[in-house]
Coordinates of N, CA and C in Angstrom, one line a residue:
X1372 N -16.9 -20.7 -81.1 CA -18.3 -20.3 -81.0 C -18.1 -20.3 -82.2
X1373 N -19.2 -21.1 -82.7 CA -19.1 -20.5 -84.4 C -20.7 -20.1 -84.2
X1374 N -20.7 -19.1 -85.5 CA -22.6 -19.3 -86.5 C -22.4 -19.6 -87.6
X1375 N -23.1 -21.1 -88.0 CA -22.8 -21.4 -88.4 C -24.7 -22.1 -89.8
X1376 N -25.0 -21.3 -91.2 CA -26.4 -21.5 -91.5 C -26.0 -21.8 -90.9
X1377 N -26.8 -23.7 -90.5 CA -28.3 -23.8 -89.5 C -29.4 -23.3 -88.8
X1378 N -27.3 -22.1 -88.2 CA -27.7 -22.1 -86.8 C -28.5 -20.0 -87.0
X1379 N -28.6 -19.8 -88.5 CA -28.7 -18.4 -89.0 C -29.8 -18.6 -89.8
X1380 N -30.4 -20.3 -90.5 CA -32.2 -20.9 -90.6 C -33.0 -21.2 -89.4
X1381 N -32.1 -21.6 -87.8 CA -33.2 -21.6 -86.6 C -34.2 -21.0 -86.5
X1382 N -32.5 -19.4 -86.7 CA -32.7 -18.0 -86.3 C -33.9 -17.6 -87.3
X1383 N -33.9 -17.7 -88.6 CA -35.2 -16.7 -89.1 C -36.5 -17.8 -88.8
X1384 N -36.4 -19.1 -89.1 CA -37.6 -20.2 -88.2 C -38.1 -19.0 -86.3
X1385 N -37.0 -18.7 -85.8 CA -37.4 -17.6 -84.6 C -38.5 -16.8 -85.0
X1386 N -38.4 -15.5 -85.9 CA -38.4 -14.8 -86.6 C -39.9 -14.8 -86.9
X1387 N -39.7 -16.0 -87.7 CA -41.6 -16.6 -88.0 C -42.0 -16.7 -87.5
X1388 N -41.5 -17.6 -87.0 CA -42.8 -18.2 -85.0 C -43.1 -16.3 -84.4
X1389 N -42.1 -15.8 -84.2 CA -42.1 -14.1 -83.2 C -43.3 -13.5 -84.4
X1390 N -43.0 -13.3 -85.6 CA -44.8 -12.4 -86.7 C -45.7 -13.1 -86.7
X1391 N -45.7 -14.4 -86.3 CA -46.8 -14.8 -85.5 C -47.4 -14.9 -84.5
X1392 N -46.2 -14.3 -83.7 CA -47.4 -14.1 -82.6 C -47.3 -12.7 -82.6
X1393 N -47.4 -12.1 -83.0 CA -47.8 -10.9 -83.3 C -46.9 -9.4 -83.7
X1394 N -44.9 -9.6 -83.1 CA -44.3 -8.8 -82.8 C -44.5 -8.4 -84.4
X1395 N -44.0 -7.3 -84.9 CA -45.4 -6.5 -85.4 C -42.9 -5.3 -86.1
X1396 N -42.6 -4.8 -84.7 CA -40.4 -4.6 -85.1 C -40.2 -4.6 -85.3
X1397 N -39.9 -4.9 -86.7 CA -38.9 -4.5 -88.3 C -37.2 -5.1 -87.9
X1398 N -37.2 -4.0 -86.5 CA -36.0 -3.4 -86.2 C -36.0 -4.6 -84.8
X1399 N -36.7 -5.2 -83.6 CA -36.5 -6.0 -83.7 C -36.5 -7.2 -83.8
X1400 N -37.5 -7.0 -85.5 CA -37.1 -8.6 -85.7 C -36.2 -9.2 -86.0
X1401 N -35.1 -8.1 -86.8 CA -34.3 -8.0 -87.5 C -32.5 -8.3 -86.6
X1402 N -33.3 -7.6 -85.7 CA -32.1 -8.4 -84.2 C -31.9 -9.9 -84.2
X1403 N -33.0 -10.3 -83.8 CA -33.1 -11.2 -83.2 C -32.9 -12.6 -84.7
X1404 N -33.8 -11.7 -85.9 CA -32.7 -12.9 -86.9 C -30.9 -12.6 -87.2
X1405 N -30.5 -12.0 -86.2 CA -28.9 -11.7 -86.4 C -28.4 -11.4 -84.5
X1406 N -29.0 -11.5 -84.0 CA -27.9 -12.2 -83.1 C -28.1 -13.7 -82.8
X1407 N -26.9 -14.1 -82.6 CA -26.5 -15.6 -82.2 C -26.8 -16.2 -80.7
X1408 N -28.4 -16.7 -80.9 CA -29.2 -16.1 -79.0 C -27.9 -17.6 -78.6
X1409 N -27.6 -18.7 -79.1 CA -26.7 -20.1 -79.1 C -25.2 -19.3 -78.0
X1410 N -24.3 -18.5 -78.4 CA -23.6 -17.7 -77.9 C -24.1 -17.9 -76.0
X1411 N -25.4 -17.4 -75.3 CA -25.6 -17.0 -74.8 C -26.1 -17.8 -73.7
X1412 N -26.5 -19.5 -74.5 CA -25.6 -20.6 -73.1 C -25.9 -21.1 -73.7
X1413 N -25.6 -22.5 -72.6 CA -23.7 -23.2 -72.8 C -24.3 -24.0 -74.0
X1414 N -22.7 -24.3 -74.3 CA -22.5 -24.8 -75.0 C -24.2 -26.3 -76.2
X1415 N -24.2 -27.1 -74.8 CA -24.4 -28.4 -74.5 C -26.3 -28.2 -75.3
X1416 N -27.1 -26.7 -75.0 CA -28.1 -26.1 -74.8 C -28.1 -26.0 -76.8
X1417 N -27.1 -25.9 -77.7 CA -27.6 -25.2 -78.8 C -29.7 -25.5 -79.3
X1418 N -30.0 -26.4 -78.7 CA -31.0 -27.2 -80.3 C -31.6 -26.7 -79.2
X1419 N -31.7 -25.8 -77.9 CA -32.7 -25.4 -77.1 C -32.6 -24.2 -77.5
X1420 N -31.7 -23.0 -77.7 CA -30.8 -21.3 -78.3 C -32.2 -21.1 -78.9
X1421 N -32.6 -21.5 -80.7 CA -33.7 -21.5 -81.4 C -34.8 -21.2 -81.0
X1422 N -36.2 -21.9 -80.0 CA -37.2 -22.3 -79.5 C -38.0 -21.1 -78.8
X1423 N -38.7 -21.1 -78.8 CA -39.6 -20.3 -78.5 C -39.3 -20.6 -76.2
X1424 N -38.7 -19.9 -76.2 CA -38.8 -20.5 -74.8 C -37.4 -19.5 -74.1
X1425 N -38.3 -19.4 -72.3 CA -37.4 -19.1 -71.1 C -36.1 -20.5 -70.9
X1426 N -35.0 -19.5 -70.7 CA -33.7 -21.6 -70.6 C -33.4 -20.8 -69.0
X1427 N -32.6 -21.9 -68.2 CA -31.8 -21.4 -66.7 C -30.2 -20.7 -68.2
X1428 N -30.2 -20.1 -66.7 CA -28.2 -19.9 -67.0 C -27.7 -19.2 -66.1
X1429 N -28.4 -20.1 -64.3 CA -27.4 -20.1 -63.8 C -27.6 -19.0 -62.7
X1430 N -26.7 -18.6 -61.6 CA -27.6 -17.7 -60.5 C -29.4 -17.3 -60.2
X1431 N -29.8 -19.3 -60.9 CA -30.9 -18.7 -60.6 C -31.7 -18.1 -61.3
X1432 N -31.1 -17.4 -62.7 CA -31.7 -16.5 -63.8 C -32.2 -17.5 -64.4
X1433 N -32.8 -17.6 -65.9 CA -33.5 -17.9 -67.2 C -32.4 -16.3 -68.2
X1434 N -32.4 -16.6 -69.5 CA -32.1 -16.0 -70.7 C -34.0 -15.9 -71.4
X1435 N -34.3 -14.8 -70.9 CA -35.6 -14.7 -71.1 C -36.2 -15.7 -72.3
X1436 N -37.2 -16.0 -72.7 CA -37.6 -16.6 -74.0 C -37.8 -15.2 -75.1
X1437 N -37.8 -15.9 -76.7 CA -37.4 -14.7 -77.5 C -38.2 -14.1 -77.8
X1438 N -39.9 -14.3 -77.2 CA -41.2 -13.5 -78.1 C -41.0 -12.5 -76.5
X1439 N -40.6 -12.7 -75.1 CA -41.1 -11.6 -73.9 C -40.0 -10.6 -74.3
X1440 N -38.7 -11.1 -75.3 CA -37.3 -9.9 -74.9 C -38.3 -9.2 -76.5
X1441 N -39.0 -9.9 -76.9 CA -40.1 -8.8 -78.8 C -39.8 -8.2 -77.6
X1442 N -41.1 -8.8 -77.1 CA -42.6 -7.8 -76.9 C -42.2 -7.0 -75.9
X1443 N -41.0 -6.7 -75.3 CA -41.0 -5.9 -74.6 C -39.9 -4.8 -75.1
X1444 N -39.6 -5.7 -76.2 CA -38.3 -4.6 -76.6 C -39.3 -3.4 -77.9
X1445 N -40.4 -4.4 -78.1 CA -41.6 -3.2 -79.0 C -42.2 -2.1 -78.8
X1446 N -42.7 -2.2 -77.3 CA -42.8 -1.4 -76.1 C -42.6 -0.5 -76.0
X1447 N -40.5 -0.7 -77.0 CA -39.7 0.8 -76.1 C -39.4 1.8 -77.5
X1448 N -40.1 0.9 -77.7 CA -40.1 2.0 -79.5 C -39.3 2.7 -78.8
X1449 N -38.1 1.5 -79.4 CA -35.8 2.9 -78.7 C -35.8 3.0 -80.3
X1450 N -35.3 4.2 -80.6 CA -35.2 5.6 -81.1 C -32.9 5.6 -81.5
X1451 N -32.9 5.5 -82.5 CA -31.6 5.3 -82.1 C -30.9 6.8 -81.6
X1452 N -30.1 5.9 -81.2 CA -29.0 7.0 -79.9 C -29.9 6.9 -78.4
X1453 N -30.8 7.0 -79.0 CA -31.7 7.2 -76.9 C -31.4 6.4 -75.9
X1454 N -30.7 7.1 -74.9 CA -30.3 6.5 -73.5 C -31.8 5.5 -73.1
X1455 N -31.0 4.0 -73.4 CA -31.8 2.9 -72.6 C -30.6 2.9 -71.0
X1456 N -32.4 2.6 -70.0 CA -31.3 2.1 -69.8 C -32.4 0.4 -68.5
X1457 N -31.9 -0.7 -68.4 CA -31.9 -1.9 -68.5 C -31.4 -2.3 -67.1
X1458 N -33.1 -3.2 -66.2 CA -32.4 -3.7 -65.0 C -32.4 -4.9 -65.2
X1459 N -31.8 -5.6 -65.0 CA -30.7 -7.3 -65.0 C -30.6 -7.5 -66.1
X1460 N -29.0 -7.6 -66.5 CA -28.6 -7.5 -67.2 C -28.7 -9.2 -68.0
X1461 N -28.7 -9.9 -67.0 CA -28.7 -11.2 -66.9 C -27.4 -12.0 -67.9
X1462 N -28.4 -12.6 -68.9 CA -27.1 -13.8 -69.8 C -26.5 -12.3 -71.3
X1463 N -27.4 -10.5 -71.1 CA -26.6 -10.1 -71.7 C -27.4 -9.5 -73.0
X1464 N -28.2 -10.7 -73.1 CA -29.2 -11.3 -74.6 C -30.2 -10.4 -74.6
X1465 N -30.8 -9.6 -73.9 CA -31.8 -8.0 -74.6 C -30.6 -6.8 -73.8
X1466 N -29.7 -6.8 -73.9 CA -28.4 -6.0 -73.9 C -28.6 -5.2 -75.5
X1467 N -28.2 -6.6 -76.0 CA -27.1 -7.0 -77.7 C -28.6 -6.4 -78.4
X1468 N -30.2 -6.7 -77.7 CA -31.0 -7.2 -79.0 C -31.4 -4.8 -78.5
X1469 N -31.7 -4.4 -77.6 CA -30.8 -3.0 -76.7 C -30.0 -2.2 -78.3
X1470 N -28.6 -2.8 -78.3 CA -27.5 -2.1 -78.2 C -28.1 -2.4 -81.0
X1471 N -28.0 -3.7 -80.9 CA -28.5 -3.9 -82.0 C -30.2 -2.4 -83.0
X1472 N -30.7 -1.8 -81.6 CA -31.6 -1.1 -81.5 C -30.7 0.3 -82.3
X1473 N -29.5 0.4 -82.5 CA -29.1 1.2 -81.8 C -29.2 2.0 -80.7
X1474 N -29.3 1.5 -79.0 CA -29.5 2.5 -78.3 C -28.5 2.7 -77.4
X1475 N -28.0 3.2 -77.2 CA -27.4 4.0 -75.7 C -27.5 3.0 -74.2
X1476 N -26.6 1.6 -74.3 CA -27.5 0.9 -73.2 C -26.9 1.5 -71.6
X1477 N -27.2 1.1 -70.7 CA -26.7 1.2 -69.1 C -27.7 0.1 -68.5
X1478 N -26.4 -1.2 -68.2 CA -27.1 -2.1 -67.7 C -27.1 -2.4 -66.4
X1479 N -27.5 -2.9 -65.3 CA -27.2 -3.2 -63.2 C -27.8 -4.2 -63.4
X1480 N -27.3 -4.8 -63.5 CA -27.3 -6.4 -62.9 C -26.9 -7.1 -61.3
X1481 N -27.7 -7.2 -60.3 CA -27.0 -7.1 -58.8 C -26.5 -9.6 -58.4
X1482 N -26.7 -9.6 -59.7 CA -26.0 -11.1 -59.6 C -24.1 -11.5 -59.7
X1483 N -23.6 -11.4 -58.1 CA -22.5 -10.8 -59.0 C -21.4 -11.7 -60.5
X1484 N -21.9 -13.0 -59.7 CA -21.4 -13.8 -60.8 C -22.3 -14.1 -62.0
X1485 N -23.1 -13.4 -61.9 CA -23.7 -13.4 -64.3 C -23.5 -12.0 -64.3
X1486 N -22.8 -11.1 -63.1 CA -22.9 -9.3 -63.8 C -21.1 -9.9 -64.2
X1487 N -20.1 -10.3 -63.6 CA -18.7 -11.1 -64.0 C -18.2 -11.7 -65.4
X1488 N -19.4 -12.1 -65.8 CA -19.4 -13.7 -66.7 C -20.0 -12.4 -68.1
X1489 N -20.6 -11.7 -67.4 CA -21.7 -10.9 -69.1 C -21.0 -9.9 -69.0
X1490 N -20.1 -9.1 -68.0 CA -19.9 -7.7 -68.2 C -17.9 -8.5 -69.9
X1491 N -17.4 -10.1 -69.6 CA -16.3 -10.4 -70.7 C -17.0 -10.5 -71.1
X1492 N -18.0 -11.1 -71.7 CA -18.6 -12.6 -72.5 C -19.1 -11.1 -73.6
X1493 N -19.6 -10.0 -73.3 CA -20.3 -9.6 -74.1 C -19.3 -8.1 -75.2
X1494 N -18.6 -7.4 -74.2 CA -17.5 -7.5 -75.5 C -16.9 -8.3 -76.5
X1495 N -16.5 -9.3 -75.4 CA -16.0 -9.9 -77.0 C -16.7 -11.0 -78.3
X1496 N -17.8 -10.3 -77.6 CA -18.6 -10.7 -78.9 C -18.8 -9.6 -79.9
X1497 N -18.3 -8.8 -79.4 CA -19.4 -7.7 -80.3 C -20.2 -6.7 -79.4
X1498 N -20.1 -6.9 -78.8 CA -21.5 -5.6 -78.2 C -21.4 -4.5 -76.0
X1499 N -21.1 -4.0 -77.1 CA -20.3 -2.4 -76.0 C -21.9 -1.5 -75.5
X1500 N -21.9 -2.9 -74.3 CA -23.4 -1.4 -73.6 C -21.7 0.4 -73.0
X1501 N -22.5 1.3 -72.9 CA -22.5 3.0 -72.0 C -21.1 1.9 -70.5
X1502 N -22.5 1.4 -70.5 CA -22.0 0.7 -68.5 C -22.0 -0.5 -68.4
X1503 N -21.5 -1.0 -67.4 CA -22.6 -2.0 -66.9 C -22.0 -2.3 -65.5
X1504 N -23.5 -1.9 -65.2 CA -23.1 -1.6 -63.6 C -23.3 -2.7 -62.5
X1505 N -22.7 -3.2 -61.7 CA -23.4 -4.4 -60.5 C -24.0 -3.9 -59.4
X1506 N -24.6 -4.3 -59.5 CA -25.4 -3.0 -58.3 C -27.3 -2.7 -58.6
X1507 N -28.1 -2.0 -57.5 CA -29.6 -2.8 -57.1 C -30.4 -2.0 -58.2
X1508 N -31.2 -2.3 -59.1 CA -32.3 -2.3 -60.0 C -33.3 -1.1 -59.6
X1509 N -33.4 -1.3 -58.4 CA -35.0 -1.1 -57.6 C -34.8 1.0 -57.9
X1510 N -33.1 0.8 -57.1 CA -32.6 2.7 -57.3 C -32.2 3.5 -58.9
X1511 N -32.5 2.6 -60.0 CA -31.7 2.7 -61.1 C -30.8 3.0 -61.3
X1512 N -29.7 4.0 -61.7 CA -28.7 4.8 -62.3 C -29.0 6.7 -61.8
X1513 N -29.4 7.1 -61.1 CA -29.8 8.8 -61.2 C -29.2 9.7 -61.4
X1514 N -27.6 8.7 -61.6 CA -26.7 10.0 -61.8 C -26.9 10.1 -63.5
X1515 N -27.1 9.4 -63.5 CA -27.0 9.7 -65.3 C -28.6 9.6 -66.6
X1516 N -29.3 9.6 -65.4 CA -30.9 10.4 -66.1 C -30.8 11.6 -66.7
X1517 N -31.7 11.6 -67.3 CA -33.3 11.3 -67.9 C -32.8 10.3 -68.4
X1518 N -33.9 9.5 -68.7 CA -33.8 8.8 -70.7 C -35.2 8.2 -70.9
X1519 N -34.6 7.8 -72.2 CA -35.5 7.4 -73.2 C -36.9 6.0 -72.2
X1520 N -36.4 5.5 -72.5 CA -37.1 4.3 -72.2 C -35.8 3.6 -70.9
X1521 N -36.0 2.5 -70.0 CA -35.7 2.3 -69.4 C -37.0 0.3 -69.6
X1522 N -36.0 -0.5 -68.9 CA -36.3 -1.8 -69.5 C -36.8 -2.7 -68.3
X1523 N -37.5 -3.8 -67.4 CA -37.1 -4.3 -65.8 C -37.0 -5.7 -67.0
X1524 N -36.4 -6.2 -66.4 CA -36.3 -8.0 -66.9 C -36.7 -9.2 -65.7
X1525 N -37.1 -8.7 -65.1 CA -37.7 -9.4 -63.5 C -39.0 -9.1 -63.3
X1526 N -40.0 -10.2 -63.3 CA -40.9 -9.8 -62.1 C -40.5 -8.6 -60.7
X1527 N -41.0 -7.0 -61.5 CA -41.2 -6.4 -60.3 C -42.2 -6.5 -59.1
X1528 N -41.9 -7.1 -57.2 CA -43.2 -6.6 -56.9 C -44.1 -5.2 -56.7
X1529 N -43.5 -4.6 -57.2 CA -44.8 -2.5 -57.2 C -44.1 -2.4 -58.1
X1530 N -43.4 -0.9 -58.0 CA -43.3 0.0 -59.6 C -41.9 1.1 -58.6
X1531 N -40.8 0.2 -59.0 CA -40.2 1.1 -58.2 C -40.1 2.9 -58.4
X1532 N -40.5 4.0 -57.3 CA -39.9 5.3 -58.2 C -39.2 6.3 -58.7
X1533 N -38.4 5.9 -57.2 CA -36.9 6.4 -58.6 C -37.2 6.0 -60.3
X1534 N -37.1 4.5 -61.0 CA -37.4 4.8 -61.8 C -38.7 5.7 -62.5
X1535 N -39.2 5.8 -62.4 CA -40.7 7.2 -63.2 C -39.8 7.9 -63.2
X1536 N -38.8 8.2 -61.7 CA -38.9 9.7 -61.8 C -37.9 9.8 -62.5
X1537 N -36.2 9.2 -63.1 CA -35.5 8.8 -64.7 C -35.9 8.5 -65.9
X1538 N -37.5 8.8 -65.6 CA -37.8 8.9 -66.9 C -37.4 10.3 -68.0
X1539 N -37.3 10.2 -68.9 CA -37.0 11.4 -70.0 C -39.1 11.7 -70.3
X1540 N -38.9 13.1 -70.3 CA -40.5 13.6 -70.0 C -40.4 12.9 -72.6
X1541 N -41.7 11.6 -71.5 CA -42.2 11.5 -72.9 C -41.3 9.6 -73.1
X1542 N -40.6 9.8 -71.8 CA -39.8 8.5 -71.9 C -41.0 7.5 -71.4
X1543 N -40.6 5.5 -71.3 CA -41.4 4.8 -71.5 C -41.0 3.7 -70.6
X1544 N -41.4 3.2 -70.0 CA -40.4 1.8 -68.7 C -41.8 0.9 -69.4
X1545 N -41.0 -0.4 -69.5 CA -41.2 -1.5 -69.3 C -40.5 -1.6 -68.6
X1546 N -42.1 -2.7 -67.5 CA -41.8 -3.5 -66.0 C -42.3 -4.5 -65.6
X1547 N -42.7 -5.7 -66.3 CA -43.6 -6.6 -65.3 C -44.1 -6.7 -64.0
X1548 N -44.8 -6.5 -63.6 CA -45.4 -6.5 -62.0 C -46.3 -7.4 -61.1
X1549 N -45.8 -7.7 -60.4 CA -47.0 -8.7 -60.1 C -45.3 -10.0 -58.9
X1550 N -46.4 -11.0 -58.7 CA -45.1 -11.8 -57.8 C -45.8 -12.5 -58.1
X1551 N -46.0 -14.3 -58.1 CA -45.8 -14.9 -58.5 C -46.2 -15.1 -60.5
X1552 N -47.7 -14.2 -60.9 CA -47.0 -13.9 -62.2 C -47.4 -12.3 -62.1
X1553 N -47.2 -12.1 -63.2 CA -46.3 -10.7 -63.5 C -47.0 -9.9 -65.3
X1554 N -48.2 -8.8 -64.4 CA -48.5 -8.1 -65.9 C -47.6 -7.5 -66.5
X1555 N -47.5 -7.7 -67.6 CA -45.5 -6.7 -68.2 C -47.4 -4.8 -68.5
X1556 N -46.0 -3.7 -68.4 CA -47.2 -2.8 -67.5 C -45.8 -1.9 -68.7
X1557 N -47.6 -0.8 -69.3 CA -46.4 0.4 -69.9 C -46.6 1.6 -69.3
X1558 N -45.5 1.7 -69.1 CA -45.5 3.8 -68.3 C -45.6 4.6 -69.1
X1559 N -46.1 5.6 -69.4 CA -45.4 6.7 -70.6 C -45.2 8.3 -69.9
X1560 N -44.0 8.6 -69.8 CA -44.1 10.5 -68.4 C -44.7 10.9 -69.2
X1561 N -45.8 12.0 -69.4 CA -47.0 13.0 -69.7 C -45.2 14.2 -69.5
X1562 N -45.5 14.2 -68.4 CA -45.5 15.4 -66.5 C -44.4 14.8 -66.1
X1563 N -43.9 16.3 -65.8 CA -43.2 15.7 -64.3 C -43.9 14.7 -63.8
X1564 N -45.0 14.9 -63.0 CA -46.4 14.5 -62.4 C -46.9 12.9 -62.5
X1565 N -47.7 13.6 -64.7 CA -48.2 12.3 -65.4 C -47.2 11.5 -66.1
X1566 N -48.1 9.6 -65.4 CA -47.2 9.4 -66.1 C -49.7 8.2 -67.5
X1567 N -48.6 8.0 -67.9 CA -50.0 6.7 -68.2 C -50.2 5.2 -68.7
X1568 N -50.9 4.5 -68.5 CA -50.5 3.5 -67.5 C -51.0 2.8 -68.5
X1569 N -50.2 1.8 -69.3 CA -51.2 0.1 -70.6 C -50.3 -1.1 -69.9
X1570 N -51.2 -1.8 -70.3 CA -51.7 -3.1 -69.5 C -51.6 -3.9 -70.4
X1571 N -50.7 -5.0 -70.5 CA -51.0 -6.2 -71.2 C -50.8 -7.8 -71.2
X1572 N -51.5 -8.0 -70.6 CA -51.5 -9.6 -70.6 C -50.2 -10.8 -69.1
X1573 N -50.6 -11.3 -69.0 CA -49.4 -11.6 -68.4 C -48.1 -13.1 -68.8
X1574 N -47.0 -12.4 -67.9 CA -45.8 -12.8 -68.2 C -45.7 -14.0 -66.7
X1575 N -44.5 -14.7 -67.0 CA -43.7 -14.9 -65.3 C -42.4 -15.1 -66.0
X1576 N -42.0 -14.1 -64.7 CA -40.3 -13.6 -64.7 C -39.1 -13.6 -63.7
X1577 N -38.6 -13.9 -63.6 CA -37.9 -14.5 -62.3 C -37.9 -13.3 -61.6
X1578 N -37.8 -13.4 -60.1 CA -38.1 -12.3 -58.7 C -37.3 -10.9 -59.0
X1579 N -37.8 -10.1 -60.2 CA -37.1 -8.4 -59.2 C -36.0 -8.6 -57.7
X1580 N -34.6 -8.2 -57.5 CA -34.1 -8.7 -55.8 C -33.9 -7.3 -55.1
X1581 N -33.8 -7.2 -54.4 CA -33.4 -5.4 -54.4 C -31.8 -5.9 -53.4
X1582 N -31.5 -4.7 -52.8 CA -30.1 -4.8 -52.5 C -29.0 -5.7 -53.4
X1583 N -27.8 -6.4 -53.3 CA -27.1 -6.8 -54.4 C -26.3 -7.8 -53.4
X1584 N -25.6 -9.4 -53.4 CA -25.0 -10.5 -53.3 C -23.2 -9.9 -53.3

């Protein structure tokens, strides 16, 4: 796997595209400018790697559109050393973005094949999460809670209560909620039982699946 000047140039063009789409967080833009997204895709699709599009990665999953990754990451407002829980490791691209932002990342994947592949792959290219877990994202990770941020990278038909309960006070949950089309939703925990909710328009994600295979 090589990261050439051509790839770096394509990444900068992608960053410019995201700026035009109103992504402002400099940390997020820097991360997307740095991470070789083509490493996360089959070599035959390198030309697609820096287009602002989602792309299939096997196991009926996709690598999210860079704009979606940037948008969700920006909503999280990650600070260095924040404990972040990611639901849906997938290819590991979003995980890498969170790690570039300085987060301590705990990530859960329910597709066995994808989990095995990504667990080996991320450390190989220099990205080390605190924990990669094979399990059910609906349950979160109570033993590591509370989290400053929780990000869900699949379409959830409803908001799982365990995720809300595992947020620190002041913490942020970013989750696409809905069936065929999802509304990007941000919950900010204001107190033990108080949450502030914000909605940010329609997105399309693969569904968030309960239990595991």
